[in-house]
Amino acid sequence: NCFSMLKSAMLNGNMYCFSMYFSGRPLPEVAEAMGVLYEEQLQYRQDAMAAMMGPTYQMVLNLMGVSCDPLELTGRVIDEKTTVEEAIACKNPTTLFSVYSARAQLAYHMHDYKLAVSALNLVKPQLKSIIESYGSILLYFFEALILIAAGRESGTKKRKYKQQARLSYKKIQNMASKGPENWAHKVRLLDAEFLTFDGYTDRAVTYYENAIRSAHKEGFLHEEALACELFGLALQRDGRESEANRYLDKSLELYQIWGAQIKLSHLSKKNIDEQQETLSTSTNSYGS
């Protein structure tokens, strides 16, 4: 009975920590709470609970910049290769889902869409073996975002990726009808991304702005930052540099509040590279 109560307490602790992350609480706060719980799980030999927590805890640290490689779930908490091998050997789909889902999210945040698609191919088979949760449904949101982004870079798979993204979109749209406070801004952001995917940036503006306002209103700091980032990138692709920089700067401000150091580093470098490329193109055109 005591063991059962301990397991229940640890499971509730996991759910609380996951909710902190999903709701966009500052990453240092999330990492602190996860760290305390994770140590207790190890101390009381709650290995299953620790295996559930480990990948998400490591992802949080990666986002904070506390790892050698932000795209690999190896660092202070877990070793990705060892964790995957042990999960496969123990036939533990929950841990495999956590690892591959975290890998997909990190790859998307770092704009490595090929790696993100690869992670999706690994995580989707795990869904049929785990209990549906906010985290498992959130995967469909990231899947749609990843496939839209990958489709922009792939001429041959553009149509296929869009069709697959639409299926994931329907899942999030259904959730928004039940809990708009958690999901409506995600739907609006996907609406905007689909429009820009098809070249309708002007029509997408209202949807991006709606997603930003809604995420802000409901307190989803990290998704407000993401909406600002994607809006800025869409404007950048449309050649509207001044407007793009305003939203990209806002995303950097929000990511800093969230504590996502790798986003600050990555977006700052990307913005500099884009400006240098634009300057180089302009100079070459002038010279010709």
Coordinates of C-alpha atoms in Angstrom, one line a residue:
N1 CA 0.0 0.0 0.0
C2 CA 2.8 2.4 0.9
F3 CA 4.6 1.6 -2.4
S4 CA 1.4 2.2 -4.3
M5 CA 1.0 5.6 -2.6
L6 CA 4.6 6.5 -3.3
K7 CA 4.2 5.6 -7.0
S8 CA 1.0 7.7 -7.2
A9 CA 2.7 10.6 -5.6
M10 CA 5.6 10.4 -8.1
L11 CA 3.2 10.1 -11.0
N12 CA 1.3 13.2 -9.8
G13 CA 4.6 15.0 -9.5
N14 CA 5.5 14.1 -13.1
M15 CA 2.1 15.4 -14.3
Y16 CA 2.7 18.7 -12.4
C17 CA 6.1 19.2 -13.9
F18 CA 4.9 18.4 -17.4
S19 CA 2.1 20.9 -16.9
M20 CA 4.6 23.5 -16.0
Y21 CA 6.5 22.9 -19.2
F22 CA 3.4 22.7 -21.4
S23 CA 2.0 25.9 -20.0
G24 CA 5.1 27.9 -20.7
R25 CA 6.4 28.6 -17.2
P26 CA 10.0 29.9 -17.2
L27 CA 12.4 27.1 -18.0
P28 CA 14.6 27.7 -14.9
E29 CA 11.6 27.2 -12.7
V30 CA 10.6 24.0 -14.6
A31 CA 14.1 22.7 -14.4
E32 CA 14.3 23.3 -10.7
A33 CA 11.0 21.5 -10.0
M34 CA 11.9 18.6 -12.3
G35 CA 15.4 18.3 -10.8
V36 CA 14.0 18.0 -7.2
L37 CA 11.4 15.4 -8.3
Y38 CA 13.9 13.4 -10.5
E39 CA 16.4 13.1 -7.6
E40 CA 13.6 11.8 -5.3
Q41 CA 12.5 9.3 -7.9
L42 CA 16.1 8.0 -8.1
Q43 CA 16.4 8.0 -4.3
Y44 CA 13.2 6.0 -3.8
R45 CA 14.0 3.7 -6.8
Q46 CA 11.0 4.8 -8.8
D47 CA 12.7 3.9 -12.0
A48 CA 9.6 3.9 -14.2
M49 CA 8.7 7.4 -13.1
A50 CA 12.3 8.6 -13.6
A51 CA 12.4 7.1 -17.1
M52 CA 9.2 9.0 -17.9
M53 CA 10.6 12.3 -16.5
G54 CA 14.2 12.0 -17.8
P55 CA 13.8 12.9 -21.5
T56 CA 11.6 15.9 -20.9
Y57 CA 13.9 17.1 -18.1
Q58 CA 16.9 16.8 -20.4
M59 CA 14.9 18.6 -23.2
V60 CA 14.3 21.6 -20.8
L61 CA 18.0 21.7 -20.0
N62 CA 18.9 21.6 -23.8
L63 CA 16.5 24.5 -24.4
M64 CA 18.3 26.4 -21.6
G65 CA 21.6 25.7 -23.3
V66 CA 22.8 23.3 -20.6
S67 CA 24.1 20.6 -23.0
C68 CA 26.9 20.2 -25.5
D69 CA 24.6 19.5 -28.4
P70 CA 21.1 21.0 -28.2
L71 CA 19.8 18.4 -30.8
E72 CA 20.9 15.4 -28.7
L73 CA 19.2 14.3 -25.5
T74 CA 22.5 13.7 -23.7
G75 CA 23.7 15.6 -20.8
R76 CA 23.2 16.1 -17.1
V77 CA 20.1 13.8 -16.8
I78 CA 20.2 11.1 -19.5
D79 CA 22.3 9.6 -22.3
E80 CA 20.0 9.4 -25.3
K81 CA 21.6 6.3 -26.8
T82 CA 21.5 4.3 -23.6
T83 CA 18.0 5.5 -22.7
V84 CA 16.7 4.4 -26.1
E85 CA 18.5 1.0 -25.9
E86 CA 17.1 0.3 -22.5
A87 CA 13.6 1.4 -23.5
I88 CA 13.6 -0.9 -26.5
A89 CA 15.0 -3.8 -24.4
C90 CA 12.2 -3.3 -21.8
K91 CA 9.6 -2.6 -24.4
N92 CA 8.8 0.8 -22.8
P93 CA 6.8 2.9 -25.4
T94 CA 6.3 5.7 -22.9
T95 CA 10.0 6.4 -22.6
L96 CA 10.5 6.0 -26.4
F97 CA 7.7 8.5 -27.0
S98 CA 9.2 10.9 -24.6
V99 CA 12.7 10.7 -26.2
Y100 CA 11.5 10.9 -29.9
S101 CA 8.9 13.6 -29.1
A102 CA 11.6 15.7 -27.4
R103 CA 14.0 15.1 -30.3
A104 CA 11.3 16.3 -32.8
Q105 CA 10.6 19.4 -30.8
L106 CA 14.3 20.3 -30.4
A107 CA 15.0 19.8 -34.1
Y108 CA 12.0 22.0 -35.0
H109 CA 13.1 24.7 -32.7
M110 CA 16.6 24.6 -34.3
H111 CA 15.1 24.6 -37.8
D112 CA 16.5 21.2 -38.6
Y113 CA 13.4 20.0 -40.3
K114 CA 14.9 16.9 -41.9
L115 CA 15.9 15.6 -38.4
A116 CA 12.5 16.6 -37.1
V117 CA 10.7 14.5 -39.7
S118 CA 13.0 11.6 -38.9
A119 CA 12.1 11.9 -35.2
L120 CA 8.4 12.0 -36.2
N121 CA 8.8 8.7 -38.1
L122 CA 10.1 7.2 -34.9
V123 CA 7.6 8.7 -32.4
K124 CA 4.3 8.1 -34.3
P125 CA 4.4 4.3 -33.9
Q126 CA 4.6 4.8 -30.1
L127 CA 1.3 6.6 -29.9
K128 CA -0.9 3.5 -30.2
S129 CA 0.8 2.1 -27.1
I130 CA 0.5 5.0 -24.7
I131 CA -2.3 6.6 -22.8
E132 CA -3.5 9.8 -24.5
S133 CA -2.4 12.9 -22.7
Y134 CA -1.8 16.6 -23.3
G135 CA 1.7 15.8 -24.3
S136 CA 0.7 13.1 -26.8
I137 CA -1.9 15.4 -28.4
L138 CA 0.7 18.3 -28.5
L139 CA 2.8 16.1 -30.7
Y140 CA 0.2 16.6 -33.5
F141 CA 0.7 20.4 -33.2
F142 CA 4.4 20.0 -33.7
E143 CA 3.9 17.4 -36.4
A144 CA 1.8 19.9 -38.4
L145 CA 4.4 22.6 -37.9
I146 CA 7.3 20.3 -38.8
L147 CA 5.6 19.0 -42.0
I148 CA 4.7 22.5 -43.1
A149 CA 8.3 23.7 -42.6
A150 CA 9.8 20.6 -44.2
G151 CA 7.4 21.0 -47.1
R152 CA 8.6 24.5 -47.9
E153 CA 12.1 23.0 -48.3
S154 CA 11.1 19.9 -50.3
G155 CA 9.7 20.4 -53.8
T156 CA 9.0 16.7 -54.3
K157 CA 7.3 16.0 -51.0
K158 CA 5.5 19.4 -50.6
R159 CA 2.0 18.0 -51.4
K160 CA 2.5 14.9 -49.3
Y161 CA 3.7 16.8 -46.3
K162 CA 0.8 19.3 -46.6
Q163 CA -1.8 16.5 -46.7
Q164 CA -0.2 14.8 -43.6
A165 CA -0.1 18.2 -41.8
R166 CA -3.8 18.6 -42.5
L167 CA -4.6 15.4 -40.7
S168 CA -2.7 16.5 -37.6
Y169 CA -4.4 19.9 -37.8
K170 CA -7.8 18.3 -37.6
K171 CA -6.8 16.7 -34.3
I172 CA -5.8 20.1 -32.8
Q173 CA -8.9 21.7 -34.3
N174 CA -11.0 19.1 -32.5
M175 CA -9.2 19.8 -29.2
A176 CA -9.8 23.6 -29.7
S177 CA -13.6 22.9 -29.8
K178 CA -13.4 21.3 -26.4
G179 CA -10.8 23.5 -24.7
P180 CA -10.2 26.8 -26.6
E181 CA -8.1 28.3 -23.9
N182 CA -5.4 25.7 -24.4
W183 CA -5.7 25.0 -28.2
A184 CA -7.4 27.9 -30.1
H185 CA -4.1 29.9 -30.5
K186 CA -2.4 26.8 -31.8
V187 CA -5.1 26.4 -34.5
R188 CA -4.8 30.0 -35.5
L189 CA -1.0 29.6 -35.8
L190 CA -1.4 26.6 -38.0
D191 CA -4.0 28.4 -40.1
A192 CA -1.4 31.1 -40.7
E193 CA 1.3 28.6 -41.5
F194 CA -0.9 26.9 -44.1
L195 CA -1.7 30.2 -45.7
T196 CA 2.0 31.2 -46.0
F197 CA 2.8 27.7 -47.2
D198 CA 0.5 28.4 -50.2
G199 CA 1.9 31.9 -50.7
Y200 CA -0.9 33.9 -49.1
T201 CA 1.2 36.0 -46.6
D202 CA -1.2 38.9 -46.6
R203 CA -4.1 36.7 -45.7
A204 CA -2.1 35.1 -43.0
V205 CA -1.3 38.3 -41.1
T206 CA -4.7 38.3 -39.2
Y207 CA -4.2 34.7 -38.1
Y208 CA -0.7 35.3 -36.9
E209 CA -1.8 38.4 -34.9
N210 CA -4.7 36.4 -33.5
A211 CA -2.5 33.6 -32.4
I212 CA -0.1 36.0 -30.7
R213 CA -2.9 37.8 -28.9
S214 CA -4.6 34.6 -27.8
A215 CA -1.4 32.9 -26.6
H216 CA -0.6 36.0 -24.6
K217 CA -4.0 36.2 -23.1
E218 CA -4.0 32.6 -22.0
G219 CA -0.4 32.8 -20.6
F220 CA 1.4 30.5 -23.1
L221 CA 4.6 32.5 -23.1
H222 CA 6.6 30.0 -25.2
E223 CA 3.9 29.7 -27.8
E224 CA 3.5 33.5 -28.0
A225 CA 7.2 33.6 -28.7
L226 CA 6.9 30.9 -31.4
A227 CA 4.0 32.7 -33.1
C228 CA 6.1 35.9 -33.2
E229 CA 9.0 33.9 -34.6
L230 CA 7.0 32.3 -37.3
F231 CA 5.3 35.5 -38.2
G232 CA 8.7 37.2 -38.5
L233 CA 10.1 34.5 -40.7
A234 CA 7.0 34.6 -42.9
L235 CA 7.4 38.4 -43.4
Q236 CA 11.1 37.8 -44.0
R237 CA 10.4 35.3 -46.8
D238 CA 8.0 37.9 -48.2
G239 CA 10.8 40.5 -48.3
R240 CA 9.3 42.7 -45.6
E241 CA 12.4 43.0 -43.5
S242 CA 11.4 45.9 -41.3
E243 CA 8.2 44.3 -40.2
A244 CA 10.0 40.9 -39.9
N245 CA 12.6 42.3 -37.6
R246 CA 10.0 43.8 -35.3
Y247 CA 8.4 40.4 -34.7
L248 CA 11.7 38.5 -34.6
D249 CA 12.9 40.9 -32.0
K250 CA 9.7 40.4 -30.0
S251 CA 10.2 36.6 -30.2
L252 CA 13.8 37.0 -28.9
E253 CA 12.5 39.1 -26.0
L254 CA 9.9 36.4 -25.1
Y255 CA 12.3 33.5 -25.5
Q256 CA 14.7 35.3 -23.1
I257 CA 11.9 35.6 -20.5
W258 CA 11.1 31.9 -21.1
G259 CA 14.8 31.1 -20.6
A260 CA 15.4 29.4 -23.9
Q261 CA 19.0 30.3 -24.5
I262 CA 19.4 28.1 -27.6
K263 CA 16.6 30.0 -29.3
L264 CA 18.3 33.3 -28.5
S265 CA 21.6 32.1 -29.9
H266 CA 20.0 30.4 -33.0
L267 CA 17.6 33.1 -34.0
S268 CA 20.2 35.9 -33.5
K269 CA 22.7 34.0 -35.7
K270 CA 20.0 33.2 -38.3
N271 CA 19.0 36.9 -38.4
I272 CA 22.6 38.0 -38.9
D273 CA 23.1 35.4 -41.6
E274 CA 19.9 36.5 -43.4
Q275 CA 21.0 40.2 -43.3
Q276 CA 24.4 39.4 -44.6
E277 CA 22.9 37.3 -47.4
T278 CA 20.5 40.2 -48.3
L279 CA 23.4 42.7 -48.3
S280 CA 25.5 40.3 -50.5
T281 CA 22.7 39.9 -53.0
S282 CA 22.1 43.6 -53.1
T283 CA 25.8 44.3 -53.6
N284 CA 26.1 41.7 -56.4
S285 CA 23.0 43.0 -58.1
Y286 CA 24.5 46.6 -58.0
G287 CA 27.8 45.4 -59.3
S288 CA 26.2 43.6 -62.3

